[in-house]
CSV table of C-alpha atoms and ligand atoms in Angstrom, one decimal:
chain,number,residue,atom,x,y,z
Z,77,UNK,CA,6.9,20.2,3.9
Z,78,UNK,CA,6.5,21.6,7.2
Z,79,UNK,CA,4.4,21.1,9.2
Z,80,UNK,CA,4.2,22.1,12.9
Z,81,UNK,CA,3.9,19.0,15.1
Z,82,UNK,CA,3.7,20.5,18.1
Z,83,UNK,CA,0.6,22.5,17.5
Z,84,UNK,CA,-0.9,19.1,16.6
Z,85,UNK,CA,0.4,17.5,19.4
Z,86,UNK,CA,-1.3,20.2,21.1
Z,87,UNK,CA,-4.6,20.3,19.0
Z,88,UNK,CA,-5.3,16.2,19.1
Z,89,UNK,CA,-3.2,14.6,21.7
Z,90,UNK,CA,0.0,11.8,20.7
Z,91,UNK,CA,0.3,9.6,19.1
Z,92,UNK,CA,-1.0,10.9,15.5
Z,93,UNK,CA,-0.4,10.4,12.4
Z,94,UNK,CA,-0.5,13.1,9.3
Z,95,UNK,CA,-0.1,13.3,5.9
Z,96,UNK,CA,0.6,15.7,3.4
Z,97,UNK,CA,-2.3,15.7,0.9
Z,98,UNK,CA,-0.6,18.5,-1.3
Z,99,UNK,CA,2.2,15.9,-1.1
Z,100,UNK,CA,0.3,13.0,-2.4
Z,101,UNK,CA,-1.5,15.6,-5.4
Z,102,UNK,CA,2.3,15.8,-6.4
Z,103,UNK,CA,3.3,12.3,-6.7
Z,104,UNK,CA,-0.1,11.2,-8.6
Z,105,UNK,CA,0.2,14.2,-10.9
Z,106,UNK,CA,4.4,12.9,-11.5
Z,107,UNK,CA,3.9,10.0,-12.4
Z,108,UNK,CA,0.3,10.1,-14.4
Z,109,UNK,CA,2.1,12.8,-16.3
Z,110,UNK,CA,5.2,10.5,-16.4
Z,111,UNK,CA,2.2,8.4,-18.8
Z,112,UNK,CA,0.4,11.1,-20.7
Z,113,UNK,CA,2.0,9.6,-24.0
Z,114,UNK,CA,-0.6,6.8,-23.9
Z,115,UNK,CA,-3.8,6.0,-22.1
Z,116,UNK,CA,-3.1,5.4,-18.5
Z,117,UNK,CA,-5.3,4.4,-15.4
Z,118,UNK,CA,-3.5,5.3,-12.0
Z,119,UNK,CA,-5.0,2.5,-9.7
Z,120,UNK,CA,-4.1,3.4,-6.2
Z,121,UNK,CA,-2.7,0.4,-3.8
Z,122,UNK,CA,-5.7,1.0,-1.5
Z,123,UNK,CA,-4.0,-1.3,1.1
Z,124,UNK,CA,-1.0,1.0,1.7
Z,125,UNK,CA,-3.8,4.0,3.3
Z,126,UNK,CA,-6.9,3.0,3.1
Z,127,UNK,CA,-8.3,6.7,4.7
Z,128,UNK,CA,-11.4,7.5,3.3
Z,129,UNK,CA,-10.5,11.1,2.8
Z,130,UNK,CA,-7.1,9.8,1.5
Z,131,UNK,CA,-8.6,7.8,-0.9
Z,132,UNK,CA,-11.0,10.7,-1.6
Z,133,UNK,CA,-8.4,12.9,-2.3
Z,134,UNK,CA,-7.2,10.5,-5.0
Z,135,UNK,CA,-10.5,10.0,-6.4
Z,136,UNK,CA,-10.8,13.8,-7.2
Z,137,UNK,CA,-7.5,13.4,-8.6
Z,138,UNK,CA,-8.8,10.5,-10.5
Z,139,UNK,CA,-7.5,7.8,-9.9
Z,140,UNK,CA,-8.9,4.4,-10.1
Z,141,UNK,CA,-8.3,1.7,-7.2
Z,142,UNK,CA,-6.7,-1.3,-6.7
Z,143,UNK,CA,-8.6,-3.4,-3.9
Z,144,UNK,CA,-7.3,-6.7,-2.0
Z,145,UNK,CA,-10.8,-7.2,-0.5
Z,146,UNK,CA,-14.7,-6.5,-1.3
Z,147,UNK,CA,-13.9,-4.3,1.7
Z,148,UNK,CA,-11.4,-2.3,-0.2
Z,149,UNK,CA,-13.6,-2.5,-3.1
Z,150,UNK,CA,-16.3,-0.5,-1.1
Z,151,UNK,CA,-14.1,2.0,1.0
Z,152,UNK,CA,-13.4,3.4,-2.7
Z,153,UNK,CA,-17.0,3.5,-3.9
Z,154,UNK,CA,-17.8,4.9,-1.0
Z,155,UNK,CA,-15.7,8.0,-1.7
Z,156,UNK,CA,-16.3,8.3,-5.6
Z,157,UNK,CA,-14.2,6.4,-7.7
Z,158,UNK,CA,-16.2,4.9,-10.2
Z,159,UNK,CA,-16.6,1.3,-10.2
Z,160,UNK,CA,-15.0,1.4,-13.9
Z,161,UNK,CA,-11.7,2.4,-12.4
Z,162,UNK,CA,-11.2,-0.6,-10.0
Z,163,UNK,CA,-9.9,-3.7,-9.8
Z,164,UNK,CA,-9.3,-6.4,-7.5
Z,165,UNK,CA,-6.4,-8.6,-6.7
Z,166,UNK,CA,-5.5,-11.1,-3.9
Z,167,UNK,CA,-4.7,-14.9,-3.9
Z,168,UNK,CA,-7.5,-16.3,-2.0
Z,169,UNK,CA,-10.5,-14.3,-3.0
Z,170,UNK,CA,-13.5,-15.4,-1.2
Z,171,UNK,CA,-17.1,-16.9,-2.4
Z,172,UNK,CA,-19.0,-13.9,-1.3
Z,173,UNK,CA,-16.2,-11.2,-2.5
Z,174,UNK,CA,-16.3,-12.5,-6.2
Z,175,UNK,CA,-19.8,-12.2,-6.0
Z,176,UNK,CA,-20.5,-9.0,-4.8
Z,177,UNK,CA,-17.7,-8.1,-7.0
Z,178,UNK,CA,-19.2,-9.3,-10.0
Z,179,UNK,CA,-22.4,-7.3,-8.9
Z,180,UNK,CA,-20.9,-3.8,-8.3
Z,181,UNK,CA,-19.8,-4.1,-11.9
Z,182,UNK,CA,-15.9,-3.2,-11.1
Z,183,UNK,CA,-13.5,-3.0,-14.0
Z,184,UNK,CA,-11.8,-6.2,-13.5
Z,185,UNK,CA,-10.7,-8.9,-11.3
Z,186,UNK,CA,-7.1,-10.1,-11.1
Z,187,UNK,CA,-7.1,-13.8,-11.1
Z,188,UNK,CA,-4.1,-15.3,-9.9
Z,189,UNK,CA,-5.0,-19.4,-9.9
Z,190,UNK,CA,-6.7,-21.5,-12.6
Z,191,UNK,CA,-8.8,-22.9,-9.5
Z,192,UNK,CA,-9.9,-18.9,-8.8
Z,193,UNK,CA,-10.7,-18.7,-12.8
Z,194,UNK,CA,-13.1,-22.0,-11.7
Z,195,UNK,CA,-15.0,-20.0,-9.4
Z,196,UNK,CA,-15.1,-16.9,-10.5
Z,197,UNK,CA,-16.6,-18.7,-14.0
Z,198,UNK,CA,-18.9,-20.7,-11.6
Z,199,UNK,CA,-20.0,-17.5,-9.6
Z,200,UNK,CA,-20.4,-15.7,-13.0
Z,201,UNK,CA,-22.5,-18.2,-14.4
Z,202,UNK,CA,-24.9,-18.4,-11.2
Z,203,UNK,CA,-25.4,-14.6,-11.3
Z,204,UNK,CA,-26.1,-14.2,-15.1
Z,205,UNK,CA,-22.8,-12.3,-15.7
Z,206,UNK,CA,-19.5,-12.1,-17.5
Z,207,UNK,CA,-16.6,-11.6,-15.6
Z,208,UNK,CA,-13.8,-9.1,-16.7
Z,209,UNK,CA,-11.0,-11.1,-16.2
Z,210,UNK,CA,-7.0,-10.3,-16.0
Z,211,UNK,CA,-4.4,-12.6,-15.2
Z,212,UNK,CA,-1.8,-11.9,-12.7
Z,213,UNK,CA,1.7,-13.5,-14.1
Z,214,UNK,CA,4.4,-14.6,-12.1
Z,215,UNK,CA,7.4,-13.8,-14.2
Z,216,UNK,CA,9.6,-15.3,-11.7
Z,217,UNK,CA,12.1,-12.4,-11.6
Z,218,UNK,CA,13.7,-11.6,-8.5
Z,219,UNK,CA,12.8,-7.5,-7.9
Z,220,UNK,CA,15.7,-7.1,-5.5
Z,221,UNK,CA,13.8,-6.2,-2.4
Z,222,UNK,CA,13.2,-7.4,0.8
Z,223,UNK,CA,12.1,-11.2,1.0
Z,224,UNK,CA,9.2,-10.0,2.9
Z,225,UNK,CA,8.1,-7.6,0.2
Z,226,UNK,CA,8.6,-9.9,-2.9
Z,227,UNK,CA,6.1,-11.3,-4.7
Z,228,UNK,CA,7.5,-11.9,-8.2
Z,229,UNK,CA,9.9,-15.1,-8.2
Z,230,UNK,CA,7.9,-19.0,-8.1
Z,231,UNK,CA,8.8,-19.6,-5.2
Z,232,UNK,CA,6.0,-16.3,-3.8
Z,233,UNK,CA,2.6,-17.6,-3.6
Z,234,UNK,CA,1.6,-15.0,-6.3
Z,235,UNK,CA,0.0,-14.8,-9.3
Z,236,UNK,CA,0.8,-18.0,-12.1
Z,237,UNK,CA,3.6,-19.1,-14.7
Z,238,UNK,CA,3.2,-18.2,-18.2
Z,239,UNK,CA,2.3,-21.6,-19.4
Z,240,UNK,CA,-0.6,-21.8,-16.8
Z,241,UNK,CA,-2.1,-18.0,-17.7
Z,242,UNK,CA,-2.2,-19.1,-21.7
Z,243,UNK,CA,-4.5,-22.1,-20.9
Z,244,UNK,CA,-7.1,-19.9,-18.6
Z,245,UNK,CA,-7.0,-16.8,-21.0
Z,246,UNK,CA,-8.1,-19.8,-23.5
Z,247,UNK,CA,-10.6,-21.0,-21.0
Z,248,UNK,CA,-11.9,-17.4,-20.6
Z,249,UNK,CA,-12.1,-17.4,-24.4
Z,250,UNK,CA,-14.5,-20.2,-24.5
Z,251,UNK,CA,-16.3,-19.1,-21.9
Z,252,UNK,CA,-19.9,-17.6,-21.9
Z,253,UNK,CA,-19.2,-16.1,-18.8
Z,254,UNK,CA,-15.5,-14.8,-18.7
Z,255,UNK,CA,-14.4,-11.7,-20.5
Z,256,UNK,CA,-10.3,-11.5,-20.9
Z,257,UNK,CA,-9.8,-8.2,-20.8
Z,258,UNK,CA,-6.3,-7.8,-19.1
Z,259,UNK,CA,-3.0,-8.8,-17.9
Z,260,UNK,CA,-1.3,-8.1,-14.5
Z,261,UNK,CA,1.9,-8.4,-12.7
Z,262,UNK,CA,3.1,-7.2,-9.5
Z,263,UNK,CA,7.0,-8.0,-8.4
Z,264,UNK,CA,7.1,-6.7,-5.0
Z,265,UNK,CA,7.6,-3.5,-3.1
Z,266,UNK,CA,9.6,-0.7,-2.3
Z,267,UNK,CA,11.4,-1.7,-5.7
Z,268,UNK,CA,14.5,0.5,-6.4
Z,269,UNK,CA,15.7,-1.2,-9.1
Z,270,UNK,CA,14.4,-1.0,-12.4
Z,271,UNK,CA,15.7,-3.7,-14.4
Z,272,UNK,CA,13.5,-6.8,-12.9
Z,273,UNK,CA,10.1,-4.4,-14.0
Z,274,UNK,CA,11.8,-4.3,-17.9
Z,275,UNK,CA,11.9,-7.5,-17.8
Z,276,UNK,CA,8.7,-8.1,-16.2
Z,277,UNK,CA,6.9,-5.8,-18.7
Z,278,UNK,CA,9.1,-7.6,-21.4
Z,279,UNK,CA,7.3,-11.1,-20.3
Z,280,UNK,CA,3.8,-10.4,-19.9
Z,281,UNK,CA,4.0,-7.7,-23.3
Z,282,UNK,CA,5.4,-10.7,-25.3
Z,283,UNK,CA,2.4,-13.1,-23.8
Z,284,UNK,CA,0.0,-10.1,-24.9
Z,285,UNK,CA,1.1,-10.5,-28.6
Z,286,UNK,CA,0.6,-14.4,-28.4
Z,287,UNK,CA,-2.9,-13.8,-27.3
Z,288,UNK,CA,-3.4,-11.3,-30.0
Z,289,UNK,CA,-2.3,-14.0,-32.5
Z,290,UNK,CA,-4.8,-16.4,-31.3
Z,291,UNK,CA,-7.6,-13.4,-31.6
Z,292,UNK,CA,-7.2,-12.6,-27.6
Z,293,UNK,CA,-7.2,-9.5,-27.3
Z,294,UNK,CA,-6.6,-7.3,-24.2
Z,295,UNK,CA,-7.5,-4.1,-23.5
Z,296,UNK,CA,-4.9,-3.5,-19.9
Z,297,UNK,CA,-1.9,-4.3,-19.4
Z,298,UNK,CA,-1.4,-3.8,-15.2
Z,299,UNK,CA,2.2,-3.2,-14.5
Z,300,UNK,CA,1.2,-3.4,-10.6
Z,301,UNK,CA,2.9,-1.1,-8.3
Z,302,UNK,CA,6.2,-1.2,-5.9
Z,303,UNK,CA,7.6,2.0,-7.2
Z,304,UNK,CA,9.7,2.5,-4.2
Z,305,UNK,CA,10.2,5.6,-1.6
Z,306,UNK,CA,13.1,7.2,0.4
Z,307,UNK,CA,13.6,5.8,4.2
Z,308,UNK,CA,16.8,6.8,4.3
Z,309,UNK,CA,19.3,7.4,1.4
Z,310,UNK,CA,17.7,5.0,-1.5
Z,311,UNK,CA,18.1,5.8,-4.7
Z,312,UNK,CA,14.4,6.0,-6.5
Z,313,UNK,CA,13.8,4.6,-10.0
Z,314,UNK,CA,12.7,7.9,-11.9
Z,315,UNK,CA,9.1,8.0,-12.9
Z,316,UNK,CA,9.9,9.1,-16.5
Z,317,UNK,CA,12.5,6.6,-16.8
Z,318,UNK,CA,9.5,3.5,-15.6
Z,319,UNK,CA,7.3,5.0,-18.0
Z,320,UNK,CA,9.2,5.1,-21.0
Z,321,UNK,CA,10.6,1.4,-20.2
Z,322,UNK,CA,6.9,0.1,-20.4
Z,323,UNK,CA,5.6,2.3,-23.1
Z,324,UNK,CA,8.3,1.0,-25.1
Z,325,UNK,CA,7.3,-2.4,-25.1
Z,326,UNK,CA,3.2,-1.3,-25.9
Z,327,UNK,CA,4.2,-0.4,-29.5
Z,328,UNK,CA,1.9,-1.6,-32.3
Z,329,UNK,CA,-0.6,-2.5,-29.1
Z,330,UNK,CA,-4.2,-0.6,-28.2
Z,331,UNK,CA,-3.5,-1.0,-24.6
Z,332,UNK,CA,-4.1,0.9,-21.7
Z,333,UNK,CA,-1.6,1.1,-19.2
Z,334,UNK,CA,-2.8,0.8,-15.6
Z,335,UNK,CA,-0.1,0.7,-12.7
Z,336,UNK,CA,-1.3,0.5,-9.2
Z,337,UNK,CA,1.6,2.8,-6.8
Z,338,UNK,CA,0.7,2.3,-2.8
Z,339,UNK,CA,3.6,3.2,-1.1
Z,340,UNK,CA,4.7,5.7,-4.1
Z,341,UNK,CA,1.6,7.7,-3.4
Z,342,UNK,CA,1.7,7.9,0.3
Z,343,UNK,CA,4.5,6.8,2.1
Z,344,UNK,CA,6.6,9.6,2.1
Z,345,UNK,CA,3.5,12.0,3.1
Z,346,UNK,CA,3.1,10.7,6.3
Z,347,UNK,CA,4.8,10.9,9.9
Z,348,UNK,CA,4.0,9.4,12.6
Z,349,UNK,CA,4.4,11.7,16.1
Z,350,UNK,CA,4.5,10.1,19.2
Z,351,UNK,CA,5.8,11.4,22.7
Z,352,UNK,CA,8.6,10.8,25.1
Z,353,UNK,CA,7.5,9.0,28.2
Z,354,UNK,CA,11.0,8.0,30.1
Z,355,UNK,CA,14.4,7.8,29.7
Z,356,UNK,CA,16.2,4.7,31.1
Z,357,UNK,CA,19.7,2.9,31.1
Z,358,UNK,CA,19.9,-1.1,31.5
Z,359,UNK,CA,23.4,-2.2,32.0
Z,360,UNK,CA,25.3,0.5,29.7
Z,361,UNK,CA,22.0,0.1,27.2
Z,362,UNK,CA,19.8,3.5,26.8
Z,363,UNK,CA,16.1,3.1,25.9
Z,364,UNK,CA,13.8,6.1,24.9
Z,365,UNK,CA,10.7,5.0,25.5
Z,366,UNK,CA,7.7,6.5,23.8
Z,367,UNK,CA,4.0,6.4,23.4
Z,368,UNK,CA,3.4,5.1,20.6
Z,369,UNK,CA,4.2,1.4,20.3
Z,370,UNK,CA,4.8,-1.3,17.4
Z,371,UNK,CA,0.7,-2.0,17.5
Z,372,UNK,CA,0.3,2.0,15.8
Z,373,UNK,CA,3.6,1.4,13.3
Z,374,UNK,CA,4.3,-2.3,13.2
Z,375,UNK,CA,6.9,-2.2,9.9
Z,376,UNK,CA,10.3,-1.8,12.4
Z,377,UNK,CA,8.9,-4.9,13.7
Z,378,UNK,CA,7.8,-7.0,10.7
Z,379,UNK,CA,10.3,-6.0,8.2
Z,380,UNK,CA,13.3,-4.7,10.3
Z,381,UNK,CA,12.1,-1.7,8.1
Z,382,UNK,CA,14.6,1.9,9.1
Z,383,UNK,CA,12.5,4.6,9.3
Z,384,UNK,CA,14.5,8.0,9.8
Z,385,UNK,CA,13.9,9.6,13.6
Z,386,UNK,CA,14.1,13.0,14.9
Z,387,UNK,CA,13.7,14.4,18.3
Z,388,UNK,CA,12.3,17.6,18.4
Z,389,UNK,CA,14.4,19.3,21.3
Z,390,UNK,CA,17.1,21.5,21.0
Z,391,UNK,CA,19.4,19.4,23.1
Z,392,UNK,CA,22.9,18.4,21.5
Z,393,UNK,CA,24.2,16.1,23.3
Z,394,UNK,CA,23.7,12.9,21.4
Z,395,UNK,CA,24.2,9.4,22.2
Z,396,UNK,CA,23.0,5.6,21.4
Z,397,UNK,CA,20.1,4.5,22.2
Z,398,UNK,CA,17.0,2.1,21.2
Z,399,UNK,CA,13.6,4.0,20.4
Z,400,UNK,CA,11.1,1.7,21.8
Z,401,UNK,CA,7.0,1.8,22.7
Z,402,UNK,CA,5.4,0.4,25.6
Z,403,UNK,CA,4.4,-2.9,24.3
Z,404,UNK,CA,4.9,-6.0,25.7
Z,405,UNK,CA,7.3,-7.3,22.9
Z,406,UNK,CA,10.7,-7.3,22.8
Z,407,UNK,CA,9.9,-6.7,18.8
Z,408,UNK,CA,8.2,-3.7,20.2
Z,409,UNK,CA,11.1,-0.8,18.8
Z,410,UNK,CA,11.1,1.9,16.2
Z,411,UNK,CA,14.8,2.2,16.1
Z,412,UNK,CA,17.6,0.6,17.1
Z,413,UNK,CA,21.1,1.8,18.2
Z,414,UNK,CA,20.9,5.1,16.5
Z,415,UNK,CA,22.1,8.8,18.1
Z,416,UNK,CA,19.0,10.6,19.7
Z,417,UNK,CA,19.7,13.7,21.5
Z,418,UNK,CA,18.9,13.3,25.3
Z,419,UNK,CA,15.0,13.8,26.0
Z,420,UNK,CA,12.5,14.7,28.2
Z,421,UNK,CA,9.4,14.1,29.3
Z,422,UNK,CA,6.8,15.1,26.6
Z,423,UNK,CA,9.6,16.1,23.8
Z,424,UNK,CA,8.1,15.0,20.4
Z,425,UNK,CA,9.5,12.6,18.2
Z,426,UNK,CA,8.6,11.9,14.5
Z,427,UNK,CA,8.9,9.3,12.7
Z,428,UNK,CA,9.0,9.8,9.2
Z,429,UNK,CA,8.4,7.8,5.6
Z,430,UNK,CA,5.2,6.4,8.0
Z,431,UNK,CA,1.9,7.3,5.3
Z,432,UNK,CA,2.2,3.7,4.0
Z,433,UNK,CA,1.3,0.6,5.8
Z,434,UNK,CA,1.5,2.3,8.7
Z,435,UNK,CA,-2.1,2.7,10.1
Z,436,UNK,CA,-3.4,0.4,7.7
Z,437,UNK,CA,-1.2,-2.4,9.5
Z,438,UNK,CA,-2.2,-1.2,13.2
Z,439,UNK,CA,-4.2,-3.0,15.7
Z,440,UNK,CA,-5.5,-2.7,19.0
Z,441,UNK,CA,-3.2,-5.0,20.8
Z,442,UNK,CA,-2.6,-4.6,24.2
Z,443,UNK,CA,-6.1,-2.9,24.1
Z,444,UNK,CA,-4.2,0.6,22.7
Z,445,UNK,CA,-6.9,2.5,20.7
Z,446,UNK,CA,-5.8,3.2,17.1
Z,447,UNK,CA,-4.3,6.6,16.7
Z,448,UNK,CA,-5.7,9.7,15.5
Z,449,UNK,CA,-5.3,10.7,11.6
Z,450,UNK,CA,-4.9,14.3,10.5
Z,451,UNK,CA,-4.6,15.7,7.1
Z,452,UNK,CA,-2.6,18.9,5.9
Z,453,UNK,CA,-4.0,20.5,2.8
Z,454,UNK,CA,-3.2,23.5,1.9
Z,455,UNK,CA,-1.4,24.6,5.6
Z,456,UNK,CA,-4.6,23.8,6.9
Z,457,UNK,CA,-5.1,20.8,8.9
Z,458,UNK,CA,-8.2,18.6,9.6
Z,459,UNK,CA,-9.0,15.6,11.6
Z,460,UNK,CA,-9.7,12.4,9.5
Z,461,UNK,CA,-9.8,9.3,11.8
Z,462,UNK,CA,-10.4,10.3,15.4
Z,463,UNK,CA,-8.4,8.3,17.9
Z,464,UNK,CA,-9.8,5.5,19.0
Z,465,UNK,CA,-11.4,5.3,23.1
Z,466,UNK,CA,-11.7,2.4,25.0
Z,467,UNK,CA,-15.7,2.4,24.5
Z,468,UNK,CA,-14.8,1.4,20.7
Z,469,UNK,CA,-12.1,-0.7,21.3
Z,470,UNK,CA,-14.8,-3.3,23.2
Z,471,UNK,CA,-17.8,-2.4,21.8
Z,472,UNK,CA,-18.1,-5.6,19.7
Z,473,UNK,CA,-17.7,-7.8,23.0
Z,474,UNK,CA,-19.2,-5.8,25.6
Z,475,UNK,CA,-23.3,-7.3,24.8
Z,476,UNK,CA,-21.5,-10.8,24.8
Z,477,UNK,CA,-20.6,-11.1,28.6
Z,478,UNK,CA,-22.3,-13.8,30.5
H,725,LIG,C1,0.4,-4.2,-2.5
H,725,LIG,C2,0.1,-4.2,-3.9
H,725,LIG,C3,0.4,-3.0,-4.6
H,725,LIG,C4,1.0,-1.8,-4.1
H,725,LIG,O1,2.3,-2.0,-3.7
H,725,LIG,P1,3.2,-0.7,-3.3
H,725,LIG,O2,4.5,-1.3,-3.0
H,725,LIG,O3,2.6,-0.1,-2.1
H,725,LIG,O4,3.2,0.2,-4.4
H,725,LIG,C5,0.0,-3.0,-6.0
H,725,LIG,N1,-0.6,-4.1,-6.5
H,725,LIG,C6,-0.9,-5.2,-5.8
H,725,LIG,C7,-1.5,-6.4,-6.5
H,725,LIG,C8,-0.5,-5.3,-4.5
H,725,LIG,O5,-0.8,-6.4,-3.8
């Protein structure tokens, strides 16, 4: 892609960031292509971009959603995609979430403790309703990724043990209220490897047949998403290659295959820009300091994630240096050690591989206003979150001083 960051810098102030819808078109066709071979429901990871007009943009695509709060759950209603197509996951779903969950009808909800099963069955039988229920399995497989990130092994809070999901797919069986419909499992993020997702698939296909046995039958199996994306140099899993290794263990099953990509979908769309403020040198340490801080892009902090930096300036004299924001943190860096050219004042500097949990992770700490959001579609670009002002950022206190 290219896009020109300076005229944006120029068009709607730094820091901003922007994606590249035509980008994100590509990777949902890839990899719902990658399926055509069976029936598939692309569920997009709303949590990794929740833009509405990103979101939209998927829902024309059609894709479905996959939500980790009623909020979620409304953000893609909101922009069209129909409540057939969405699911809902988390660990500690709340009272009022199942319900209004159960109420807007969605396709299903992945439950990931017998105690959840409880309530949802409870909430369920209050309202009148059946639940469409799938199970999230914890096959306890180590997916190879940052601690952070992983989700699969027992030792993660998520999802349950094989042994566990047999007894509440029984339970939903018996149930007036409780519809088993599907299975889930989601091993982590940013997963480059894809041996731990055979064996995942392996697992929870093999429980599927059980359940057939015993007149269960489901109608999804959820493979979950963590397809991972290039920071730097990784070498991706290829989307045919993660198809067939699923499709190949649905044989002799009427199952429709739902996978629910985040980062796949948007990470590698977005950049963040931000501007140079200062140079300065501690001891023999250089710092480029820039405007945008670890409150806009908050991963370099969290994870110790590397996203790849360039400075755009024509200057070649390069050295090392830390790329840090304004914030009052000393957690508060993009980059550490790495060669940037030397900079000026107001030189532009993106940071790419930012589209996923990127925004959605921001805040407003150290009252900064959340950053502008711009979307490119074809060569054109268009505001879609204007930056934040200080009116907004206390507008839910301001009534409550005494
Ligand atoms: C976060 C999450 C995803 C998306 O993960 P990515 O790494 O962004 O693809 C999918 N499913 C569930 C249940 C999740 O929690």
């Amino acid at each position: 892609m290219s896009i020109n960051f300076k005229e944006l810098a120029n068009k709607y102030q730094t820091p901003y960031y922007v994606y590249d819808f035509d980008y994100i078109t590509k990777q949902y066709e890839e990899l719902k292509g990658a399926f055509r071979a069976r029936k598939s429901l692309i569920a997009y990871a709303v949590k990794a971009n929740s833009n509405l007009s990103v979101i939209k943009h998927l829902a024309n695509l059609g894709a479905g959603a996959d939500c980790v709060s009623i909020g979620e759950v409304k953000r893609a209603l909101k922009v069209g995609i129909p409540a057939y197509k969405i699911i809902f996951s988390g660990v500690g779903k709340i009272d009022e979430e199942i319900k209004q969950a159960l109420e807007l009808d969605i396709l299903m909800i992945n439950v990931e403790s017998d105690a959840e099963l409880n309530r949802v069955e409870l909430i369920a039988k209050e309202l009148g309703k059946i639940a469409r229920i799938s199970i999230r399995i914890n096959p306890n497989i180590d997916p190879q990724t940052h601690p952070y990130i992983s989700t699969g092994l027992h030792e993660n809070k998520f999802g349950v043990d094989i042994d566990t999901a047999k007894r509440m797919y029984i339970q939903c069986k018996n149930s007036e209220n409780l519809d088993p419909v599907g299975m889930h499992c989601h091993i982590g993020s940013q997963l480059t490897q894809l041996q731990p997702i055979k064996e995942s698939v392996k697992i929870i296909t093999d429980l599927v047949r059980n359940l057939k046995a015993i007149k269960i039958e489901l109608s999804f199996v959820d493979v979950g998403g963590g397809l991972g994306i290039v920071y730097k140099d990784e070498k991706l899993i290829d989307t045919n290659e993660y198809a067939q290794s699923i499709l190949e263990n649905m044989f002799g099953l009427d199952i429709t295959v739902v996978c629910e990509p985040g980062k796949f979908m948007v990470g590698n769309a977005g950049t963040f820009v931000t501007k140079v403020l200062y140079e300065k040198v501690n001891g023999n340490k250089r710092f480029v300091i820039v405007d945008g801080a670890m409150n806009d892009l908050i991963r370099p902090a969290l994870y110790n994630a590397y996203h790849r930096v360039e400075v755009l300036n024509d200057n070649q004299e390069f050295s090392d240096c830390n790329l840090v924001g304004p914030v009052c943190e000393s957690g508060d860096f993009f980059a550490k050690n790495i060669k940037l050219q030397k900079t000026q004042h107001n030189d532009l500097v993106a940071i790419y591989s930012a589209g996923a949990y990127g925004f959605t992770m921001s805040s407003n700490y150290n009252t900064r206003g959340k950053v502008a959001e711009i979307a490119i579609e074809n060569g054109k670009d268009r505001l879609i979150r204007r930056r934040e002002t200080f009116e907004d950022i206390i507008a839910l206190e301001e009534e409550f001083i005494k």
